[in-house]
N, CA and C atoms as an extended XYZ file, in Angstrom:
342
Properties=species:S:1:pos:R:3:atomname:S:1:resname:S:1:resid:I:1 pbc="F F F"
N       -25.579      -35.893       -3.118 N   GLN     1
C       -24.736      -36.344       -4.100 CA  GLN     1
C       -23.237      -35.712       -3.743 C   GLN     1
N       -22.305      -36.435       -4.186 N   VAL     2
C       -20.819      -35.755       -3.954 CA  VAL     2
C       -20.890      -34.739       -5.366 C   VAL     2
N       -20.139      -33.622       -4.843 N   GLN     3
C       -20.033      -32.752       -6.016 CA  GLN     3
C       -18.369      -32.472       -6.128 C   GLN     3
N       -18.029      -32.440       -7.342 N   LEU     4
C       -16.640      -32.025       -7.749 CA  LEU     4
C       -16.541      -30.630       -8.328 C   LEU     4
N       -15.510      -29.771       -7.829 N   VAL     5
C       -15.352      -28.366       -8.172 CA  VAL     5
C       -13.900      -28.492       -8.872 C   VAL     5
N       -13.650      -28.011      -10.250 N   GLU     6
C       -12.225      -28.068      -10.657 CA  GLU     6
C       -12.006      -26.574      -10.708 C   GLU     6
N       -10.909      -25.971      -10.436 N   SER     7
C       -10.325      -24.602      -10.485 CA  SER     7
C        -8.718      -24.655      -10.733 C   SER     7
N        -8.318      -23.473      -11.085 N   GLY     8
C        -7.101      -23.444      -11.095 CA  GLY     8
C        -6.685      -23.063      -12.645 C   GLY     8
N        -7.333      -23.360      -13.630 N   GLY     9
C        -6.831      -23.061      -15.004 CA  GLY     9
C        -6.771      -21.640      -15.680 C   GLY     9
N        -6.355      -21.545      -16.709 N   GLY    10
C        -6.170      -20.063      -17.031 CA  GLY    10
C        -5.138      -20.136      -18.272 C   GLY    10
N        -5.003      -19.241      -19.024 N   LEU    11
C        -3.953      -18.856      -20.080 CA  LEU    11
C        -2.566      -18.802      -19.484 C   LEU    11
N        -1.622      -19.706      -20.459 N   VAL    12
C        -0.304      -19.663      -19.913 CA  VAL    12
C         0.315      -19.812      -21.000 C   VAL    12
N         1.587      -19.352      -21.290 N   GLN    13
C         2.583      -19.293      -22.357 CA  GLN    13
C         3.124      -20.872      -22.430 C   GLN    13
N         3.607      -21.152      -23.661 N   PRO    14
C         4.520      -22.671      -23.613 CA  PRO    14
C         5.390      -22.657      -22.871 C   PRO    14
N         5.661      -23.915      -22.018 N   GLY    15
C         6.683      -23.613      -21.385 CA  GLY    15
C         6.395      -23.311      -19.516 C   GLY    15
N         5.145      -22.748      -19.403 N   GLY    16
C         4.600      -22.186      -18.068 CA  GLY    16
C         4.224      -23.288      -17.232 C   GLY    16
N         3.722      -22.958      -16.244 N   SER    17
C         2.998      -23.792      -15.235 CA  SER    17
C         1.639      -23.390      -14.548 C   SER    17
N         1.011      -24.403      -14.267 N   LEU    18
C        -0.257      -24.069      -13.735 CA  LEU    18
C        -0.613      -25.185      -12.634 C   LEU    18
N        -1.436      -24.903      -11.648 N   ARG    19
C        -1.508      -26.088      -10.594 CA  ARG    19
C        -3.188      -26.022      -10.515 C   ARG    19
N        -3.624      -27.173      -10.879 N   LEU    20
C        -5.257      -27.311      -10.660 CA  LEU    20
C        -5.591      -27.860       -9.646 C   LEU    20
N        -6.877      -27.424       -9.071 N   SER    21
C        -7.319      -28.250       -7.696 CA  SER    21
C        -8.515      -28.724       -8.159 C   SER    21
N        -9.158      -29.942       -7.156 N   CYS    22
C       -10.390      -30.588       -7.442 CA  CYS    22
C       -10.794      -30.732       -6.005 C   CYS    22
N       -12.047      -30.142       -5.723 N   ALA    23
C       -12.551      -30.180       -4.370 CA  ALA    23
C       -13.624      -30.811       -4.331 C   ALA    23
N       -13.802      -31.751       -3.352 N   ALA    24
C       -15.203      -32.480       -3.313 CA  ALA    24
C       -15.885      -32.165       -1.782 C   ALA    24
N       -17.173      -32.249       -2.311 N   SER    25
C       -18.031      -31.910       -1.245 CA  SER    25
C       -18.032      -32.741        0.165 C   SER    25
N       -17.449      -34.059        0.026 N   ARG    26
C       -17.090      -34.794        1.200 CA  ARG    26
C       -15.897      -35.488        0.839 C   ARG    26
N       -15.260      -36.092        1.851 N   ASN    27
C       -14.080      -36.859        1.775 CA  ASN    27
C       -14.242      -38.410        1.037 C   ASN    27
N       -14.022      -38.520       -0.271 N   ILE    28
C       -13.924      -39.738       -0.806 CA  ILE    28
C       -12.490      -40.381       -1.325 C   ILE    28
N       -11.536      -39.315       -1.376 N   PHE    29
C       -10.277      -39.648       -1.759 CA  PHE    29
C        -9.438      -40.540       -0.913 C   PHE    29
N       -10.083      -40.862        0.212 N   SER    30
C        -9.354      -41.812        1.174 CA  SER    30
C        -9.610      -43.110        0.674 C   SER    30
N       -10.752      -43.508       -0.312 N   ILE    31
C       -11.207      -44.728       -0.484 CA  ILE    31
C       -11.392      -45.067       -1.732 C   ILE    31
N       -11.337      -44.004       -2.783 N   TYR    32
C       -11.376      -44.242       -4.192 CA  TYR    32
C       -10.072      -43.640       -4.774 C   TYR    32
N        -9.821      -44.338       -6.087 N   ALA    33
C        -8.657      -43.616       -6.816 CA  ALA    33
C        -9.226      -42.977       -7.310 C   ALA    33
N        -8.418      -41.561       -7.845 N   MET    34
C        -9.122      -40.457       -8.057 CA  MET    34
C        -8.299      -40.204       -9.700 C   MET    34
N        -8.731      -39.525      -10.393 N   GLY    35
C        -8.011      -39.342      -11.874 CA  GLY    35
C        -8.428      -37.852      -12.329 C   GLY    35
N        -7.196      -37.353      -13.285 N   TRP    36
C        -7.672      -36.163      -13.626 CA  TRP    36
C        -7.690      -36.603      -15.504 C   TRP    36
N        -8.821      -35.978      -15.811 N   TYR    37
C        -9.204      -35.997      -17.346 CA  TYR    37
C        -9.076      -34.797      -17.981 C   TYR    37
N        -9.007      -34.959      -19.367 N   ARG    38
C        -9.053      -33.515      -20.134 CA  ARG    38
C        -9.624      -33.909      -21.415 C   ARG    38
N       -10.361      -32.965      -21.848 N   GLN    39
C       -10.898      -33.149      -23.271 CA  GLN    39
C       -10.469      -31.767      -24.065 C   GLN    39
N        -9.758      -32.094      -25.147 N   ALA    40
C        -9.577      -30.922      -26.199 CA  ALA    40
C       -10.643      -30.667      -27.198 C   ALA    40
N       -10.838      -29.672      -28.042 N   PRO    41
C       -11.896      -29.406      -28.946 CA  PRO    41
C       -11.690      -30.435      -30.053 C   PRO    41
N       -12.761      -31.171      -30.300 N   GLY    42
C       -12.660      -32.170      -31.311 CA  GLY    42
C       -12.078      -33.639      -30.887 C   GLY    42
N       -11.746      -33.696      -29.834 N   LYS    43
C       -11.179      -34.856      -29.201 CA  LYS    43
C       -11.988      -35.722      -28.079 C   LYS    43
N       -11.753      -36.898      -27.926 N   GLN    44
C       -12.301      -37.816      -26.926 CA  GLN    44
C       -11.802      -37.340      -25.613 C   GLN    44
N       -12.584      -37.413      -24.331 N   ARG    45
C       -12.006      -37.122      -23.010 CA  ARG    45
C       -10.914      -38.235      -22.772 C   ARG    45
N        -9.720      -37.955      -22.366 N   GLU    46
C        -8.700      -38.902      -22.043 CA  GLU    46
C        -8.161      -38.757      -20.645 C   GLU    46
N        -7.941      -39.766      -19.998 N   LEU    47
C        -7.501      -39.817      -18.503 CA  LEU    47
C        -5.835      -39.530      -18.733 C   LEU    47
N        -5.440      -38.718      -17.807 N   VAL    48
C        -4.284      -38.232      -18.136 CA  VAL    48
C        -3.113      -38.562      -16.566 C   VAL    48
N        -3.963      -38.673      -15.465 N   ALA    49
C        -3.053      -38.975      -14.513 CA  ALA    49
C        -4.301      -39.867      -13.400 C   ALA    49
N        -3.557      -40.647      -12.397 N   THR    50
C        -4.299      -41.127      -11.560 CA  THR    50
C        -3.451      -41.318      -10.137 C   THR    50
N        -4.262      -41.156       -9.140 N   ILE    51
C        -3.549      -41.608       -7.629 CA  ILE    51
C        -4.592      -42.557       -6.733 C   ILE    51
N        -4.135      -43.632       -6.386 N   THR    52
C        -4.752      -44.381       -5.618 CA  THR    52
C        -5.077      -43.936       -4.201 C   THR    52
N        -6.004      -44.783       -3.450 N   SER    53
C        -6.146      -44.263       -1.802 CA  SER    53
C        -4.795      -44.381       -1.083 C   SER    53
N        -3.657      -45.330       -1.449 N   SER    54
C        -2.602      -45.675       -0.833 CA  SER    54
C        -1.360      -44.510       -1.363 C   SER    54
N        -1.886      -43.652       -2.344 N   GLY    55
C        -0.900      -42.647       -2.860 CA  GLY    55
C        -0.133      -43.235       -4.225 C   GLY    55
N        -0.494      -44.360       -4.800 N   ARG    56
C         0.413      -44.614       -6.036 CA  ARG    56
C        -0.365      -43.745       -7.265 C   ARG    56
N         0.605      -43.400       -8.130 N   THR    57
C         0.332      -42.450       -9.127 CA  THR    57
C         0.640      -43.113      -10.410 C   THR    57
N        -0.115      -42.709      -11.370 N   ASN    58
C         0.106      -43.196      -12.716 CA  ASN    58
C        -0.121      -42.065      -13.818 C   ASN    58
N         0.597      -42.239      -14.850 N   TYR    59
C         0.140      -40.999      -16.002 CA  TYR    59
C         0.503      -41.609      -17.234 C   TYR    59
N        -0.431      -40.679      -18.232 N   ALA    60
C        -0.353      -40.855      -19.558 CA  ALA    60
C         1.034      -40.590      -20.025 C   ALA    60
N         1.577      -41.297      -21.186 N   ASP    61
C         2.788      -41.039      -21.588 CA  ASP    61
C         2.863      -39.674      -22.179 C   ASP    61
N         1.756      -38.993      -22.546 N   SER    62
C         1.947      -37.664      -23.180 CA  SER    62
C         2.313      -36.585      -22.014 C   SER    62
N         2.097      -36.817      -20.650 N   VAL    63
C         2.137      -35.839      -19.640 CA  VAL    63
C         3.231      -36.360      -18.612 C   VAL    63
N         3.816      -37.544      -18.649 N   LYS    64
C         4.759      -38.260      -17.824 CA  LYS    64
C         5.939      -37.341      -17.464 C   LYS    64
N         6.316      -36.951      -16.622 N   GLY    65
C         7.508      -35.989      -16.285 CA  GLY    65
C         7.281      -34.602      -16.314 C   GLY    65
N         6.118      -34.444      -16.756 N   ARG    66
C         5.492      -32.872      -16.775 CA  ARG    66
C         4.559      -32.400      -15.697 C   ARG    66
N         3.835      -33.572      -15.371 N   PHE    67
C         2.604      -33.400      -14.586 CA  PHE    67
C         2.699      -34.054      -13.218 C   PHE    67
N         2.257      -33.879      -12.101 N   THR    68
C         2.409      -34.582      -10.977 CA  THR    68
C         0.927      -34.496      -10.221 C   THR    68
N         0.272      -35.546      -10.003 N   ILE    69
C        -0.850      -35.596       -9.327 CA  ILE    69
C        -0.617      -35.796       -7.788 C   ILE    69
N        -1.389      -35.198       -6.767 N   SER    70
C        -1.281      -35.410       -5.403 CA  SER    70
C        -2.863      -35.267       -4.731 C   SER    70
N        -2.841      -35.499       -3.704 N   ARG    71
C        -4.103      -35.255       -2.760 CA  ARG    71
C        -3.850      -34.881       -1.561 C   ARG    71
N        -4.748      -34.165       -0.932 N   ASP    72
C        -4.733      -33.904        0.531 CA  ASP    72
C        -6.267      -34.236        1.212 C   ASP    72
N        -6.190      -35.440        1.798 N   ASN    73
C        -7.514      -35.964        2.298 CA  ASN    73
C        -8.038      -35.009        3.189 C   ASN    73
N        -7.383      -34.307        3.944 N   ALA    74
C        -7.848      -33.429        4.995 CA  ALA    74
C        -8.629      -32.320        4.466 C   ALA    74
N        -8.389      -31.811        3.268 N   LYS    75
C        -8.662      -30.938        2.510 CA  LYS    75
C        -9.936      -31.451        1.491 C   LYS    75
N       -10.143      -32.642        1.321 N   ASN    76
C       -10.968      -33.006        0.502 CA  ASN    76
C       -10.303      -32.735       -1.121 C   ASN    76
N        -9.178      -32.583       -1.375 N   THR    77
C        -8.756      -31.898       -2.284 CA  THR    77
C        -7.791      -32.721       -3.172 C   THR    77
N        -7.887      -32.959       -4.637 N   VAL    78
C        -6.954      -33.625       -5.179 CA  VAL    78
C        -6.032      -32.438       -6.425 C   VAL    78
N        -4.983      -32.526       -6.581 N   TYR    79
C        -4.018      -31.340       -7.346 CA  TYR    79
C        -3.477      -31.808       -8.426 C   TYR    79
N        -3.453      -31.228       -9.339 N   LEU    80
C        -2.533      -31.506      -10.615 CA  LEU    80
C        -1.487      -30.390      -11.096 C   LEU    80
N        -0.462      -30.766      -10.515 N   GLN    81
C         0.737      -29.734      -11.011 CA  GLN    81
C         1.260      -30.035      -12.446 C   GLN    81
N         1.107      -28.960      -13.177 N   MET    82
C         1.495      -29.053      -14.561 CA  MET    82
C         2.302      -28.250      -14.861 C   MET    82
N         3.792      -28.703      -15.302 N   ASN    83
C         4.679      -27.971      -15.661 CA  ASN    83
C         5.187      -28.228      -17.225 C   ASN    83
N         6.177      -27.356      -17.687 N   SER    84
C         6.520      -27.218      -19.212 CA  SER    84
C         5.323      -27.435      -19.861 C   SER    84
N         4.312      -26.821      -19.909 N   LEU    85
C         3.201      -26.835      -20.598 CA  LEU    85
C         3.181      -26.678      -21.772 C   LEU    85
N         2.546      -27.107      -22.802 N   LYS    86
C         2.680      -27.305      -24.326 CA  LYS    86
C         1.361      -27.037      -24.931 C   LYS    86
N         1.259      -26.399      -25.965 N   PRO    87
C        -0.105      -26.037      -26.934 CA  PRO    87
C        -0.831      -27.245      -26.849 C   PRO    87
N        -0.368      -28.532      -26.904 N   GLU    88
C        -1.236      -29.763      -26.815 CA  GLU    88
C        -1.878      -30.034      -25.779 C   GLU    88
N        -1.389      -29.146      -24.787 N   ASP    89
C        -2.030      -29.387      -23.482 CA  ASP    89
C        -3.385      -28.852      -23.346 C   ASP    89
N        -3.708      -27.812      -24.233 N   THR    90
C        -4.783      -27.040      -24.220 CA  THR    90
C        -6.037      -28.045      -24.003 C   THR    90
N        -6.924      -27.839      -23.033 N   ALA    91
C        -8.182      -28.603      -22.983 CA  ALA    91
C        -9.137      -28.172      -21.857 C   ALA    91
N       -10.081      -28.668      -21.609 N   VAL    92
C       -10.908      -28.650      -20.268 CA  VAL    92
C       -10.524      -29.823      -19.307 C   VAL    92
N       -10.095      -29.456      -18.276 N   TYR    93
C        -9.730      -30.462      -17.217 CA  TYR    93
C       -10.580      -31.067      -16.328 C   TYR    93
N       -10.972      -32.077      -16.020 N   TYR    94
C       -11.936      -32.763      -15.379 CA  TYR    94
C       -11.274      -33.455      -14.257 C   TYR    94
N       -11.900      -33.584      -13.011 N   CYS    95
C       -11.515      -34.743      -12.068 CA  CYS    95
C       -12.732      -35.662      -11.939 C   CYS    95
N       -12.503      -36.917      -11.495 N   ASN    96
C       -13.348      -38.001      -11.232 CA  ASN    96
C       -12.894      -38.957      -10.477 C   ASN    96
N       -13.551      -40.139      -10.090 N   THR    97
C       -13.039      -41.388       -9.620 CA  THR    97
C       -12.182      -41.888      -10.921 C   THR    97
N       -11.124      -42.682      -10.778 N   GLU    98
C       -10.475      -43.708      -11.604 CA  GLU    98
C       -11.533      -44.011      -12.742 C   GLU    98
N       -12.711      -44.731      -12.164 N   SER    99
C       -13.604      -45.328      -13.155 CA  SER    99
C       -14.762      -44.321      -13.339 C   SER    99
N       -14.584      -43.151      -13.311 N   ALA   100
C       -15.600      -41.901      -13.534 CA  ALA   100
C       -16.995      -42.509      -13.186 C   ALA   100
N       -16.890      -42.492      -11.977 N   LEU   101
C       -18.305      -43.123      -11.127 CA  LEU   101
C       -19.075      -41.797      -10.664 C   LEU   101
N       -18.496      -40.589      -10.642 N   LEU   102
C       -19.265      -39.655      -10.159 CA  LEU   102
C       -19.779      -38.533      -11.348 C   LEU   102
N       -20.916      -37.967      -11.073 N   PRO   103
C       -21.203      -36.742      -12.304 CA  PRO   103
C       -19.834      -35.750      -12.507 C   PRO   103
N       -20.105      -35.563      -13.975 N   TRP   104
C       -18.676      -34.474      -14.216 CA  TRP   104
C       -19.267      -33.287      -13.607 C   TRP   104
N       -18.169      -32.365      -13.230 N   GLY   105
C       -18.392      -31.057      -13.070 CA  GLY   105
C       -18.060      -30.272      -14.116 C   GLY   105
N       -17.881      -28.758      -13.910 N   GLN   106
C       -17.877      -27.816      -14.876 CA  GLN   106
C       -16.312      -28.231      -15.639 C   GLN   106
N       -15.523      -28.546      -14.807 N   GLY   107
C       -14.083      -28.673      -15.486 CA  GLY   107
C       -13.618      -27.263      -15.310 C   GLY   107
N       -12.258      -27.092      -15.661 N   THR   108
C       -11.580      -25.848      -15.549 CA  THR   108
C       -10.491      -25.731      -17.033 C   THR   108
N       -10.820      -24.702      -17.816 N   GLN   109
C       -10.158      -24.517      -18.898 CA  GLN   109
C        -8.687      -24.299      -18.905 C   GLN   109
N        -7.931      -24.904      -19.478 N   VAL   110
C        -6.420      -24.511      -19.559 CA  VAL   110
C        -6.106      -24.267      -21.017 C   VAL   110
N        -5.668      -23.203      -21.262 N   THR   111
C        -4.968      -22.653      -22.662 CA  THR   111
C        -3.634      -22.510      -22.610 C   THR   111
N        -2.737      -23.206      -23.494 N   VAL   112
C        -1.431      -22.974      -23.369 CA  VAL   112
C        -1.277      -22.016      -25.025 C   VAL   112
N        -0.801      -20.897      -24.968 N   SER   113
C        -0.734      -20.294      -26.149 CA  SER   113
C         0.234      -19.146      -26.026 C   SER   113
N         0.955      -18.948      -27.138 N   SER   114
C         1.793      -17.736      -27.114 CA  SER   114
C         1.120      -16.535      -27.683 C   SER   114
């Protein structure tokens, strides 16, 4: 099975930045659109950013202009650069295909607080 491992989360002050990484056990990003999801306490999981196999990106309105999704197929890794972080960005962040076809990984915790 394909395993996804998220990393890069942590505690950051409002206005700060983090870069999240999603490493796959084999190369799937060249053929599937990938997405970053997040789930805050008491809320449903939401899709915040996607990138297609051709490199086209899309973002939720709540993160547009602040987050950037990218991929490196040679490294089997998808990234999420998060800038100008807000407390409402606090959540566990997950990666998966755009259609959530793979088992969920452990996610990585992002906490934005002063």
